[in-house]
mmCIF file with all atom_site columns, N, CA and C in Angstrom:
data_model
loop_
_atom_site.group_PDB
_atom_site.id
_atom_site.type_symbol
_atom_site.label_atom_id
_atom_site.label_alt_id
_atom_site.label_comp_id
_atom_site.label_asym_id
_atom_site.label_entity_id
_atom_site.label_seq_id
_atom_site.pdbx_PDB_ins_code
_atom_site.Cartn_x
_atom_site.Cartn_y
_atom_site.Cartn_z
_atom_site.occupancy
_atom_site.B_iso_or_equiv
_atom_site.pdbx_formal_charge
_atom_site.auth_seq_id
_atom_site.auth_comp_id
_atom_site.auth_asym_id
_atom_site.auth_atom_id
_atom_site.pdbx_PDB_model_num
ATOM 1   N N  . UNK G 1 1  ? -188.941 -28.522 33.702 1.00 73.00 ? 18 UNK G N  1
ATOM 2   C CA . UNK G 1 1  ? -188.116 -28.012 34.794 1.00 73.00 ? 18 UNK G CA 1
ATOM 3   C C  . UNK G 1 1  ? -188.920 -27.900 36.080 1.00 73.00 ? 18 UNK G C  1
ATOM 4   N N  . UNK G 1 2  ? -190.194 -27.533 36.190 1.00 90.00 ? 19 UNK G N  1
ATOM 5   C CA . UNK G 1 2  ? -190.940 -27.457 37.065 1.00 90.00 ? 19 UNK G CA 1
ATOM 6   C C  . UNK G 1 2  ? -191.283 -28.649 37.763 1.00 90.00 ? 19 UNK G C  1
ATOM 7   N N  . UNK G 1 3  ? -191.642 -29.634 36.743 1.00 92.00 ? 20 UNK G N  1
ATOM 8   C CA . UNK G 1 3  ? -191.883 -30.747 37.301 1.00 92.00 ? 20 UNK G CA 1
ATOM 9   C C  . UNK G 1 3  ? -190.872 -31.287 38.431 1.00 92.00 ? 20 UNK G C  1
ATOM 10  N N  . UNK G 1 4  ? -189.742 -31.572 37.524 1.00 91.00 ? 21 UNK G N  1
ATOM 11  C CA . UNK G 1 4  ? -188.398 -31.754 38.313 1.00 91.00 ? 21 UNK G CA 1
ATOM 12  C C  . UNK G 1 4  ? -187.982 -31.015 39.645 1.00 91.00 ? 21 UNK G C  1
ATOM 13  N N  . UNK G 1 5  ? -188.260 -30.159 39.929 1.00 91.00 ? 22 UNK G N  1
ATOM 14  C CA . UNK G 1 5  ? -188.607 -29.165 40.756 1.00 91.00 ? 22 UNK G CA 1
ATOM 15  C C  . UNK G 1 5  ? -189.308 -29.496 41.885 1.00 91.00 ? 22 UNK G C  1
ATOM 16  N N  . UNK G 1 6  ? -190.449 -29.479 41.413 1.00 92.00 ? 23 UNK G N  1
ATOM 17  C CA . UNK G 1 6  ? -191.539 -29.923 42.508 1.00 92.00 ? 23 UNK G CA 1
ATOM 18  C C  . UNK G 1 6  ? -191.562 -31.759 43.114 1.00 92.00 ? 23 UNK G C  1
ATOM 19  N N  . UNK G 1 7  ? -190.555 -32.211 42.349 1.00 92.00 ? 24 UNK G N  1
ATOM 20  C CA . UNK G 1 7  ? -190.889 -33.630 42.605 1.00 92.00 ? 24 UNK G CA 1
ATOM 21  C C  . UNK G 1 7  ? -189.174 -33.446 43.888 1.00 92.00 ? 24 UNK G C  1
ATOM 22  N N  . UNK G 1 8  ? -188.108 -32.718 43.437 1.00 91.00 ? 25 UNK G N  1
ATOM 23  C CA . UNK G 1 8  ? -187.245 -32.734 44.565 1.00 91.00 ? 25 UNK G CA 1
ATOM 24  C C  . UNK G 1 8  ? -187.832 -32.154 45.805 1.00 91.00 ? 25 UNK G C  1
ATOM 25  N N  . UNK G 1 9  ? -188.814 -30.963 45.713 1.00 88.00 ? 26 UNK G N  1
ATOM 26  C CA . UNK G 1 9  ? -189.240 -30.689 46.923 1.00 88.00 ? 26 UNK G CA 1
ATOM 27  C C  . UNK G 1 9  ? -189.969 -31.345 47.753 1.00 88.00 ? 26 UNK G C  1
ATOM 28  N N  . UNK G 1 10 ? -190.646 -32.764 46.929 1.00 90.00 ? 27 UNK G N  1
ATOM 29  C CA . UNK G 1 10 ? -191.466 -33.156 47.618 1.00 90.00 ? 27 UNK G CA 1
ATOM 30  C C  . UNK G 1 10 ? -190.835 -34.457 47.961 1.00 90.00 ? 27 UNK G C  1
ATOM 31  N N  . UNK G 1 11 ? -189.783 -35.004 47.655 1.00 90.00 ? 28 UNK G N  1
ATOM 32  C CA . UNK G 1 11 ? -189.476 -36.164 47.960 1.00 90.00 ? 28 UNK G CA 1
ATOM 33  C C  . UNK G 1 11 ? -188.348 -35.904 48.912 1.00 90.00 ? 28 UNK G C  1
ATOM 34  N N  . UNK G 1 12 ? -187.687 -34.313 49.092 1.00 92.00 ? 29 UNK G N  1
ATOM 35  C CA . UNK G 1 12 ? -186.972 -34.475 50.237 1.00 92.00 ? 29 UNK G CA 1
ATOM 36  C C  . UNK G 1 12 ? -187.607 -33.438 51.681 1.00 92.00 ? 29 UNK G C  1
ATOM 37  N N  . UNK G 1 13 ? -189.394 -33.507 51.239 1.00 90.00 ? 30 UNK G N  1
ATOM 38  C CA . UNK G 1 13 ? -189.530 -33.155 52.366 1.00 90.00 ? 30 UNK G CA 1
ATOM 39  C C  . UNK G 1 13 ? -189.798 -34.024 53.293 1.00 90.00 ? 30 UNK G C  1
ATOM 40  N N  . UNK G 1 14 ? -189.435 -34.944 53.100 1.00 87.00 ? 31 UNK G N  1
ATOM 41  C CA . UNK G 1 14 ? -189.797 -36.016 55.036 1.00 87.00 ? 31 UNK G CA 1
ATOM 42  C C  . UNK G 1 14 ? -188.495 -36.109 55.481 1.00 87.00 ? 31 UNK G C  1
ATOM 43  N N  . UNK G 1 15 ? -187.354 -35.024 55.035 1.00 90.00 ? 32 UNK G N  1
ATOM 44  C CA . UNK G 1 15 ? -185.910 -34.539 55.349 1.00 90.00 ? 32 UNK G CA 1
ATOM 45  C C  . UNK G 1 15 ? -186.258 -33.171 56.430 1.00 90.00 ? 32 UNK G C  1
ATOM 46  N N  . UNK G 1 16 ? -186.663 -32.727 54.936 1.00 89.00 ? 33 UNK G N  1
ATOM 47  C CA . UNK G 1 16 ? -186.566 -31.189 55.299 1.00 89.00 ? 33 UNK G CA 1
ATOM 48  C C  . UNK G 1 16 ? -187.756 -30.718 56.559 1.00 89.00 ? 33 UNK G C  1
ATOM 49  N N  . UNK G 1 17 ? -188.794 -30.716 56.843 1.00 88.00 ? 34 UNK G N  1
ATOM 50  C CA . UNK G 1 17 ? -190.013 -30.970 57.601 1.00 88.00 ? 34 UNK G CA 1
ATOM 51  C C  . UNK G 1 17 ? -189.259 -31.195 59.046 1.00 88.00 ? 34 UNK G C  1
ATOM 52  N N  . UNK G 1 18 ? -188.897 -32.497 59.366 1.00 85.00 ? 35 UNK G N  1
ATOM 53  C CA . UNK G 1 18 ? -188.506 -32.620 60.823 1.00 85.00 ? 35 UNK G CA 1
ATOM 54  C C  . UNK G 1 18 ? -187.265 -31.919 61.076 1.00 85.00 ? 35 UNK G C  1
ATOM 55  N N  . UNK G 1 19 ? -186.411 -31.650 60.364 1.00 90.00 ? 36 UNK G N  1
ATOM 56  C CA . UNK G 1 19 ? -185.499 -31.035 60.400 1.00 90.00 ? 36 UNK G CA 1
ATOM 57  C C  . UNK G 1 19 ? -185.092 -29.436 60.794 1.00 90.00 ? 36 UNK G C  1
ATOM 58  N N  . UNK G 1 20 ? -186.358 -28.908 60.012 1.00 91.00 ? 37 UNK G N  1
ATOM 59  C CA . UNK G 1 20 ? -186.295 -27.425 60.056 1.00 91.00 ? 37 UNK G CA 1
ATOM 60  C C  . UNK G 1 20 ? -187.344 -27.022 61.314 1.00 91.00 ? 37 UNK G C  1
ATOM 61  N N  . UNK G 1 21 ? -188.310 -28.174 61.515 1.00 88.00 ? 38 UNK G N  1
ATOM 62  C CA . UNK G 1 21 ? -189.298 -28.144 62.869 1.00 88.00 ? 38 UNK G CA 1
ATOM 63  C C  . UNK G 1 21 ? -188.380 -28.209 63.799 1.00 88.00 ? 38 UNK G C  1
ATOM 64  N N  . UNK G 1 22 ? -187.500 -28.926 64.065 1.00 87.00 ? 39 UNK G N  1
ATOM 65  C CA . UNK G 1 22 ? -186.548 -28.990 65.095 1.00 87.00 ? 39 UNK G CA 1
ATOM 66  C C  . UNK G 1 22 ? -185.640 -27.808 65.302 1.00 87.00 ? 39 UNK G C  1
ATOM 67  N N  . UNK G 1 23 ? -185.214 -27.445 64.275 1.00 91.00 ? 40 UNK G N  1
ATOM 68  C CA . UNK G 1 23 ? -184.375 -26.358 64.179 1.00 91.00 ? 40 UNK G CA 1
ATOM 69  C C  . UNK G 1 23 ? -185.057 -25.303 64.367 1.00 91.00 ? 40 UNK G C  1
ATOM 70  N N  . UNK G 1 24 ? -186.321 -24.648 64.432 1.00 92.00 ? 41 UNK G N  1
ATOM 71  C CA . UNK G 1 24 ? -186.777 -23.582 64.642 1.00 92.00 ? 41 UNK G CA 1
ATOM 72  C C  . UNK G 1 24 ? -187.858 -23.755 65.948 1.00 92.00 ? 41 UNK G C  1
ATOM 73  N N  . UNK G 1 25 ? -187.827 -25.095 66.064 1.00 92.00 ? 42 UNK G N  1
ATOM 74  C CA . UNK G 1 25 ? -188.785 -24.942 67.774 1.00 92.00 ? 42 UNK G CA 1
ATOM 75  C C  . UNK G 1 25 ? -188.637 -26.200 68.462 1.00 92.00 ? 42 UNK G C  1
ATOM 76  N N  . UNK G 1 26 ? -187.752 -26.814 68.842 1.00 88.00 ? 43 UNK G N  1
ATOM 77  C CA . UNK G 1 26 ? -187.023 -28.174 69.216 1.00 88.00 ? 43 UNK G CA 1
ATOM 78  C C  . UNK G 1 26 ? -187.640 -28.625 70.736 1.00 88.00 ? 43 UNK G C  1
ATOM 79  N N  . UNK G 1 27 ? -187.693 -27.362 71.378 1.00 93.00 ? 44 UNK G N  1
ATOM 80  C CA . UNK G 1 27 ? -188.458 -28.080 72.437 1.00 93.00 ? 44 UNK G CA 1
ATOM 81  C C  . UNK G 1 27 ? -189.952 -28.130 72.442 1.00 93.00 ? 44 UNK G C  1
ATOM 82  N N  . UNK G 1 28 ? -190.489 -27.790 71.214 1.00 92.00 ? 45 UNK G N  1
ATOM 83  C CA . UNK G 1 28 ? -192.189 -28.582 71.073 1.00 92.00 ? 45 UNK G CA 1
ATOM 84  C C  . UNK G 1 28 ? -192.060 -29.700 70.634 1.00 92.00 ? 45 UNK G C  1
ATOM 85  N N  . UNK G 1 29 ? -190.722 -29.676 69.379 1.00 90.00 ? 46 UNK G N  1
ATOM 86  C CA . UNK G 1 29 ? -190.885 -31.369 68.308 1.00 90.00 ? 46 UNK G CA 1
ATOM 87  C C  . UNK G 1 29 ? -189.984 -32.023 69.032 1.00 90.00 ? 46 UNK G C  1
ATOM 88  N N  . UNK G 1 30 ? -189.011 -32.074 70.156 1.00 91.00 ? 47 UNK G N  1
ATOM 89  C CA . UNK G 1 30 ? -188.367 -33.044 70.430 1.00 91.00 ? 47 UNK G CA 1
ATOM 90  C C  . UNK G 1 30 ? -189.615 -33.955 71.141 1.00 91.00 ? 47 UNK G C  1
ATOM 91  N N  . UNK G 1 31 ? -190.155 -33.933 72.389 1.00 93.00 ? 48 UNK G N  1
ATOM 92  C CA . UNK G 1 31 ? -191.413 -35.243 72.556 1.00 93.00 ? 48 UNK G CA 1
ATOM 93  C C  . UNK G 1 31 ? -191.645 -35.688 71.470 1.00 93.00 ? 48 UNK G C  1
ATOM 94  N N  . UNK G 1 32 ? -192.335 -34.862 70.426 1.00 90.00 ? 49 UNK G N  1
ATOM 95  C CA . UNK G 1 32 ? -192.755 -36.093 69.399 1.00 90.00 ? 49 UNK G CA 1
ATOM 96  C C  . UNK G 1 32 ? -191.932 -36.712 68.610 1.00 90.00 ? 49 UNK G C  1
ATOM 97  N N  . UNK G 1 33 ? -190.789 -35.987 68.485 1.00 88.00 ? 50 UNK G N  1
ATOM 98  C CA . UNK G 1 33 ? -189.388 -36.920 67.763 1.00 88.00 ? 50 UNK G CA 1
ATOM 99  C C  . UNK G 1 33 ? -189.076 -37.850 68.385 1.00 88.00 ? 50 UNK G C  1
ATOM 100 N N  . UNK G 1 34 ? -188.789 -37.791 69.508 1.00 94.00 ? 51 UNK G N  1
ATOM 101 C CA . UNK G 1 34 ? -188.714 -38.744 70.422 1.00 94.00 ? 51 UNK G CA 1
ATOM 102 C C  . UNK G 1 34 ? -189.692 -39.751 70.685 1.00 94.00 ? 51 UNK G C  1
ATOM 103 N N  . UNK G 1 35 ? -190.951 -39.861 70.380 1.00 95.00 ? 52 UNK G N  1
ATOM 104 C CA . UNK G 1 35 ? -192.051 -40.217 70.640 1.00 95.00 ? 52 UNK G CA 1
ATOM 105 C C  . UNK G 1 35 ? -191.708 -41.715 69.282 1.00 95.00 ? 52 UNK G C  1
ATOM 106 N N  . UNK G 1 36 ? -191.815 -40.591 67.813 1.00 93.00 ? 53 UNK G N  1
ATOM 107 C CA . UNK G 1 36 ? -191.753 -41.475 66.997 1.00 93.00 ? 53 UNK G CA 1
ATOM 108 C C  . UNK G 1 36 ? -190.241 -42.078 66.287 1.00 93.00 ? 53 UNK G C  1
ATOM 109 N N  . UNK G 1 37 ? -189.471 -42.045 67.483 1.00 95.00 ? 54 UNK G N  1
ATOM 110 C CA . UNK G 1 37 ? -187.896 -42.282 67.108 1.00 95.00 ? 54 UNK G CA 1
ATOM 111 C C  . UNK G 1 37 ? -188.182 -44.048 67.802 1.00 95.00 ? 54 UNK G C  1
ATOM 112 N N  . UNK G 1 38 ? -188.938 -43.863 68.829 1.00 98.00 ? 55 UNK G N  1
ATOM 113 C CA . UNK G 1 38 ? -189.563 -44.888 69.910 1.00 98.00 ? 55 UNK G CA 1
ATOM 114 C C  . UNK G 1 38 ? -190.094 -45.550 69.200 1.00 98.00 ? 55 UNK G C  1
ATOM 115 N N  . UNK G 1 39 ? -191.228 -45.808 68.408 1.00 98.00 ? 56 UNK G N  1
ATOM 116 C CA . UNK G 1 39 ? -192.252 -46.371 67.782 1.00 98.00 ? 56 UNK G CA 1
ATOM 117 C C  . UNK G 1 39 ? -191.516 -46.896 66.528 1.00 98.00 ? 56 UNK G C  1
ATOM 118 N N  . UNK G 1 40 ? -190.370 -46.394 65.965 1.00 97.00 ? 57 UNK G N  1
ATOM 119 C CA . UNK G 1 40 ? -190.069 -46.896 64.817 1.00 97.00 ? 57 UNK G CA 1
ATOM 120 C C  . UNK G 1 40 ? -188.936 -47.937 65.680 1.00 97.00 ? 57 UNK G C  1
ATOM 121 N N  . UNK G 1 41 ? -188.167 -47.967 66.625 1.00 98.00 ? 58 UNK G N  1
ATOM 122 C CA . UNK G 1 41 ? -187.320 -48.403 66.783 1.00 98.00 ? 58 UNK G CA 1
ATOM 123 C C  . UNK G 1 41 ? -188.331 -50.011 67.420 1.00 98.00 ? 58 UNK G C  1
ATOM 124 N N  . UNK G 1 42 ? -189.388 -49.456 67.434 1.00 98.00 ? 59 UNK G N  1
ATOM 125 C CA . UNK G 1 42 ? -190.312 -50.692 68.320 1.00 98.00 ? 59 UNK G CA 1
ATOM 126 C C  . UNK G 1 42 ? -190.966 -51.551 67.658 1.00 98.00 ? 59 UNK G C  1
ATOM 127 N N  . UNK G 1 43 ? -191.197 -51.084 66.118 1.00 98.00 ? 60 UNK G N  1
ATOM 128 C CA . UNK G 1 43 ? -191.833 -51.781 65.123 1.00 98.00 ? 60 UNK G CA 1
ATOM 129 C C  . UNK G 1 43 ? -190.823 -52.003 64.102 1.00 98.00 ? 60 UNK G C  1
ATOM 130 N N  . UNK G 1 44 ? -189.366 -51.848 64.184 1.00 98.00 ? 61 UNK G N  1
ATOM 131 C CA . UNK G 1 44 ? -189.023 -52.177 62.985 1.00 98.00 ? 61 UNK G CA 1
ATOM 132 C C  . UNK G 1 44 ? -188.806 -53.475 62.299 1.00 98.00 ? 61 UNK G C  1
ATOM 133 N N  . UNK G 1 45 ? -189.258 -54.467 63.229 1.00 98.00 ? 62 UNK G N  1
ATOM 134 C CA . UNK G 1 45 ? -188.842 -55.777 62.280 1.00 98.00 ? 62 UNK G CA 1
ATOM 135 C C  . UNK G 1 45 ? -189.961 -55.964 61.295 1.00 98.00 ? 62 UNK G C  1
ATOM 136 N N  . UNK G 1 46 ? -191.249 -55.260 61.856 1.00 98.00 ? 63 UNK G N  1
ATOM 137 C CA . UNK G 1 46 ? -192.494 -55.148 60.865 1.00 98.00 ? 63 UNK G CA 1
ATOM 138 C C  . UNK G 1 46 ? -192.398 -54.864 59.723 1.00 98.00 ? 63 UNK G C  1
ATOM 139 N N  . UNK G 1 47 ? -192.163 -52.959 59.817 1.00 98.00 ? 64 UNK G N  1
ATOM 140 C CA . UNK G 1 47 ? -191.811 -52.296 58.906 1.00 98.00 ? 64 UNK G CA 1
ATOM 141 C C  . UNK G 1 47 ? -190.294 -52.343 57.724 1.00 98.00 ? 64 UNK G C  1
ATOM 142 N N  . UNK G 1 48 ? -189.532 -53.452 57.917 1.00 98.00 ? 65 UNK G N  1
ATOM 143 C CA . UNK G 1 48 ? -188.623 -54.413 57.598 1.00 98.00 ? 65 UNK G CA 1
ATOM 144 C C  . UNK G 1 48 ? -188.978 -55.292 56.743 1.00 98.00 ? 65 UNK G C  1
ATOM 145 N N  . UNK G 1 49 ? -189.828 -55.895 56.768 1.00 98.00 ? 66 UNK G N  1
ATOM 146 C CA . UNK G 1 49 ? -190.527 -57.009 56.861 1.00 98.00 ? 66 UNK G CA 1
ATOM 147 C C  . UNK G 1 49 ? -191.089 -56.907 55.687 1.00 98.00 ? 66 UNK G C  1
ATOM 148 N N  . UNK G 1 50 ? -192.481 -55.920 56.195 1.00 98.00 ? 67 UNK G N  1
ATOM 149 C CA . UNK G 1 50 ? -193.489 -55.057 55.274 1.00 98.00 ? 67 UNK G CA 1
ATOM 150 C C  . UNK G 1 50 ? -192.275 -54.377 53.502 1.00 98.00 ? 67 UNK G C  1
ATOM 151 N N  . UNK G 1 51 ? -191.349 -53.865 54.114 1.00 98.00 ? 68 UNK G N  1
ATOM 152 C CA . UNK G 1 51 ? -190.995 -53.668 52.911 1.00 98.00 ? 68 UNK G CA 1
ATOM 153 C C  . UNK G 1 51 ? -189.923 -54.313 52.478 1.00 98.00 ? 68 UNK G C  1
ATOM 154 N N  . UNK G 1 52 ? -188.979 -55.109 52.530 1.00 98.00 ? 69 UNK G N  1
ATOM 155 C CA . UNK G 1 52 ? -188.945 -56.584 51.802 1.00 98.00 ? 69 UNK G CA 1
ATOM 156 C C  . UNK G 1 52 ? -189.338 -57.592 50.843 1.00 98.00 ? 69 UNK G C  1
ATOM 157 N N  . UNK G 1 53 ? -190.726 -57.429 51.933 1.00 99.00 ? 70 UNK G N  1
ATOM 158 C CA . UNK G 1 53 ? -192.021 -58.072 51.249 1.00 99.00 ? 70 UNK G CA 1
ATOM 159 C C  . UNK G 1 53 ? -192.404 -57.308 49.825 1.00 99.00 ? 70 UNK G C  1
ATOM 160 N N  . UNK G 1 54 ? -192.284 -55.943 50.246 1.00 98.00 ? 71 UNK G N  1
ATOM 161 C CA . UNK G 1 54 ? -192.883 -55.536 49.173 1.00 98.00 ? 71 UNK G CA 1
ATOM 162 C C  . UNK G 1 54 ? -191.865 -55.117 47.753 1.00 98.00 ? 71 UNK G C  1
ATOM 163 N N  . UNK G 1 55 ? -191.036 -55.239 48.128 1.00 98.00 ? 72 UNK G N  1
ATOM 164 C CA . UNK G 1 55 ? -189.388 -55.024 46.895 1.00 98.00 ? 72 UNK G CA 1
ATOM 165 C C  . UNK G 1 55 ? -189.385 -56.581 46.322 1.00 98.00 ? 72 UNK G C  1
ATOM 166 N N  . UNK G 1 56 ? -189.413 -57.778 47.545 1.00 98.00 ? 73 UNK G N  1
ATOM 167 C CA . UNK G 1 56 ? -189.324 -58.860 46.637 1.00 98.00 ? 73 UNK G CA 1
ATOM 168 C C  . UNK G 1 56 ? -190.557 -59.238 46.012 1.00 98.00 ? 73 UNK G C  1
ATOM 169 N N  . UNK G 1 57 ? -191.892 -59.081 46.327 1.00 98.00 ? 74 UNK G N  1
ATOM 170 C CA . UNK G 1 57 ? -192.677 -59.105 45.059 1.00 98.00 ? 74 UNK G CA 1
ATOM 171 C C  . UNK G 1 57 ? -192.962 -57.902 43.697 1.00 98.00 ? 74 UNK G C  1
ATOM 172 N N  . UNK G 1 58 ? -192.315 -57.136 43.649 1.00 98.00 ? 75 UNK G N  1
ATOM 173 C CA . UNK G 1 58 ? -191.863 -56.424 42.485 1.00 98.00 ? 75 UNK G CA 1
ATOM 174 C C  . UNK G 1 58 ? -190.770 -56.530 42.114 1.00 98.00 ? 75 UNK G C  1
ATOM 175 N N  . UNK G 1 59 ? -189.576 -57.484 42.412 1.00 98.00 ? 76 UNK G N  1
ATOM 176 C CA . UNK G 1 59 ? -188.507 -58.125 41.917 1.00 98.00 ? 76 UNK G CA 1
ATOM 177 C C  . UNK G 1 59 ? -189.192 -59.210 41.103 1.00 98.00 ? 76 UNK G C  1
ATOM 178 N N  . UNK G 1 60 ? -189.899 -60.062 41.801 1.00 98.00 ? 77 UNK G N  1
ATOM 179 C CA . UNK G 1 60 ? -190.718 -61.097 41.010 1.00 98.00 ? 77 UNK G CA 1
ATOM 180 C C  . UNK G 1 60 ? -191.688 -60.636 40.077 1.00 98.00 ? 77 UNK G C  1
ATOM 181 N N  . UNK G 1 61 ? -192.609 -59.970 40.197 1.00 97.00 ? 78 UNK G N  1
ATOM 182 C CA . UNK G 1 61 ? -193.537 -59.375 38.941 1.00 97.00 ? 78 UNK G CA 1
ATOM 183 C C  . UNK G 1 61 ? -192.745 -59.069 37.712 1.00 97.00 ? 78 UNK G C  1
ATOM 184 N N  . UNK G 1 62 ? -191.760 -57.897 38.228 1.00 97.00 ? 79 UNK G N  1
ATOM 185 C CA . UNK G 1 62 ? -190.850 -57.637 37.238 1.00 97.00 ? 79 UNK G CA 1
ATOM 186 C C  . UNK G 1 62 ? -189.987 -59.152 35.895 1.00 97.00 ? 79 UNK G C  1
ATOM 187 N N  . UNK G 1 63 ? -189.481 -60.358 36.879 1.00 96.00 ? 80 UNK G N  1
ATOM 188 C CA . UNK G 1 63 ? -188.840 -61.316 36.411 1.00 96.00 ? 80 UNK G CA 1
ATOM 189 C C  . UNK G 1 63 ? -189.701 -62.192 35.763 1.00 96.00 ? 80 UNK G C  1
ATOM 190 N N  . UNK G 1 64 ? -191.245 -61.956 36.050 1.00 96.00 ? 81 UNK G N  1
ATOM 191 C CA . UNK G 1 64 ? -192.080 -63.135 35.552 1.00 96.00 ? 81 UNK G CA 1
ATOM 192 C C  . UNK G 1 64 ? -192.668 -62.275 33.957 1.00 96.00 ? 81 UNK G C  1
ATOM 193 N N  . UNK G 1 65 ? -192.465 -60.979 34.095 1.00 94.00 ? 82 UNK G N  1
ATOM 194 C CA . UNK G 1 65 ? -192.803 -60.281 32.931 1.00 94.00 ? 82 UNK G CA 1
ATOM 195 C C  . UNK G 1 65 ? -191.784 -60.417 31.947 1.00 94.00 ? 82 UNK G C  1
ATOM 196 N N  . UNK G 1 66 ? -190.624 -59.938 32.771 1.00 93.00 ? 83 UNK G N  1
ATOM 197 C CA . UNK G 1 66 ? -189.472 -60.274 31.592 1.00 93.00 ? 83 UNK G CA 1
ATOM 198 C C  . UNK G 1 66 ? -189.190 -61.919 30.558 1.00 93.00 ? 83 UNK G C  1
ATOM 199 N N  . UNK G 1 67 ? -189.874 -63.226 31.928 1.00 92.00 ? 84 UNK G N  1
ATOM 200 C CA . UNK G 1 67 ? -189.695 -64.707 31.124 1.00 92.00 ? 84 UNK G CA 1
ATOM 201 C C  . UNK G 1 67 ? -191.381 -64.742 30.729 1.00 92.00 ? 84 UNK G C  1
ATOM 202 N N  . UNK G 1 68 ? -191.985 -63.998 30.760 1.00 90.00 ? 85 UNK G N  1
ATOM 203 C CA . UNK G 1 68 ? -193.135 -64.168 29.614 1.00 90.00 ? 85 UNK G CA 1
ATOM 204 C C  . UNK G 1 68 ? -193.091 -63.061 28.405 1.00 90.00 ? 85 UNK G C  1
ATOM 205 N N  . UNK G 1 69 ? -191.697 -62.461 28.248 1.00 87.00 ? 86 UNK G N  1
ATOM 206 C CA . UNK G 1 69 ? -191.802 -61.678 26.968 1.00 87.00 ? 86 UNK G CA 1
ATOM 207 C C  . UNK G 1 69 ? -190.726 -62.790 26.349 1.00 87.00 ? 86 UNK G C  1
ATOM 208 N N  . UNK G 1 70 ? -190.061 -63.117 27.171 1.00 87.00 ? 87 UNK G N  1
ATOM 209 C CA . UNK G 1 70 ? -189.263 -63.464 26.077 1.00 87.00 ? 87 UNK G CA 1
ATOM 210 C C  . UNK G 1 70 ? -189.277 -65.361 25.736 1.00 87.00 ? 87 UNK G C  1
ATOM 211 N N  . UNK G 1 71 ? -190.464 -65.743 26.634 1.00 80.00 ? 88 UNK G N  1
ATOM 212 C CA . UNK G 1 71 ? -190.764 -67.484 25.928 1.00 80.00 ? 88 UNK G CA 1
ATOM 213 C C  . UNK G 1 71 ? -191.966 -66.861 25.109 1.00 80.00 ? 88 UNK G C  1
ATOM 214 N N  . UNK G 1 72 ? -192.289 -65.753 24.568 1.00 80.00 ? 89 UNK G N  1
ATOM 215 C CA . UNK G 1 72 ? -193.361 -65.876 23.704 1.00 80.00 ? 89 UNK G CA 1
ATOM 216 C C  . UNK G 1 72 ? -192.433 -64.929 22.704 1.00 80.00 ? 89 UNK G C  1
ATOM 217 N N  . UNK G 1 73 ? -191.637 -64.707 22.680 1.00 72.00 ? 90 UNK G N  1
ATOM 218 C CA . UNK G 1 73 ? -190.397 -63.906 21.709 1.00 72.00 ? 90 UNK G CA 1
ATOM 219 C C  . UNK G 1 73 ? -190.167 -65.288 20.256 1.00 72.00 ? 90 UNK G C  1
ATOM 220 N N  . UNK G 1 74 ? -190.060 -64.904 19.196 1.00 71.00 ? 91 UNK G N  1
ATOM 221 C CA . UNK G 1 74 ? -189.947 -66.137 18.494 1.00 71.00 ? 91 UNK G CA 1
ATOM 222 C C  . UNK G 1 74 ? -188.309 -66.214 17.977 1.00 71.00 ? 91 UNK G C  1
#
Protein backbone atom coordinates (compact mmCIF):
# COMPACT_ATOMS: atom_id res chain seq x y z
CA UNK A 1 0.00 0.00 0.00
CA UNK A 2 2.79 2.28 0.70
CA UNK A 3 4.52 1.64 -2.20
CA UNK A 4 1.49 2.43 -4.28
CA UNK A 5 1.27 5.45 -2.40
CA UNK A 6 4.44 6.89 -2.78
CA UNK A 7 4.72 6.05 -6.44
CA UNK A 8 1.15 8.25 -7.01
CA UNK A 9 2.78 11.01 -5.16
CA UNK A 10 5.59 11.00 -7.06
CA UNK A 11 4.43 10.60 -10.47
CA UNK A 12 1.80 13.29 -10.09
CA UNK A 13 4.13 15.63 -8.71
CA UNK A 14 5.32 17.47 -11.96
CA UNK A 15 1.23 18.24 -11.66
CA UNK A 16 1.05 19.03 -8.34
CA UNK A 17 4.52 21.24 -7.81
CA UNK A 18 3.75 23.96 -10.52
CA UNK A 19 0.42 24.02 -9.71
CA UNK A 20 0.28 24.60 -6.05
CA UNK A 21 3.60 27.07 -6.63
CA UNK A 22 1.34 29.06 -8.67
CA UNK A 23 -1.48 28.90 -6.54
CA UNK A 24 0.21 30.01 -3.44
CA UNK A 25 2.75 32.64 -4.95
CA UNK A 26 1.96 33.24 -8.78
CA UNK A 27 3.60 36.35 -9.10
CA UNK A 28 7.21 34.82 -8.28
CA UNK A 29 6.39 31.46 -10.56
CA UNK A 30 4.54 33.14 -13.29
CA UNK A 31 8.21 34.56 -15.07
CA UNK A 32 9.44 31.26 -14.76
CA UNK A 33 6.24 29.55 -16.00
CA UNK A 34 6.26 31.66 -18.53
CA UNK A 35 9.87 31.42 -19.10
CA UNK A 36 9.57 27.58 -19.47
CA UNK A 37 6.05 27.57 -21.24
CA UNK A 38 8.54 29.57 -23.93
CA UNK A 39 11.31 27.08 -24.11
CA UNK A 40 9.07 24.12 -24.44
CA UNK A 41 6.95 25.70 -27.04
CA UNK A 42 10.53 26.53 -28.78
CA UNK A 43 11.99 23.13 -28.63
CA UNK A 44 9.19 21.02 -29.21
CA UNK A 45 9.83 19.42 -32.45
CA UNK A 46 13.08 18.14 -30.58
CA UNK A 47 11.56 16.99 -27.61
CA UNK A 48 8.88 15.25 -30.10
CA UNK A 49 11.29 13.83 -31.86
CA UNK A 50 13.54 12.74 -28.88
CA UNK A 51 10.59 10.86 -27.65
CA UNK A 52 9.22 9.09 -30.64
CA UNK A 53 12.50 8.10 -31.11
CA UNK A 54 12.54 6.73 -28.01
CA UNK A 55 8.84 4.74 -27.88
CA UNK A 56 9.69 3.50 -31.42
CA UNK A 57 12.85 1.84 -30.40
CA UNK A 58 11.19 0.06 -27.48
CA UNK A 59 8.32 -0.85 -29.80
CA UNK A 60 11.10 -2.54 -31.79
CA UNK A 61 13.22 -4.16 -28.95
CA UNK A 62 10.06 -5.30 -27.60
CA UNK A 63 8.94 -7.00 -31.36
CA UNK A 64 12.44 -8.36 -32.02
CA UNK A 65 12.21 -10.18 -28.53
CA UNK A 66 8.88 -11.40 -29.05
CA UNK A 67 10.13 -12.99 -33.03
CA UNK A 68 13.19 -14.39 -31.28
CA UNK A 69 11.07 -16.28 -28.65
CA UNK A 70 8.98 -17.54 -30.75
CA UNK A 71 11.39 -18.75 -34.09
CA UNK A 72 13.32 -20.54 -31.38
CA UNK A 73 9.80 -21.90 -29.82
CA UNK A 74 9.63 -25.57 -31.24
Amino acid sequence: MTVAVLYVLLASSTVLVPVSAFLLAWQRVKPWLDEMRDWLTQHNAAIMSVLLLVIGMMMAGKGLIALAYTASAP
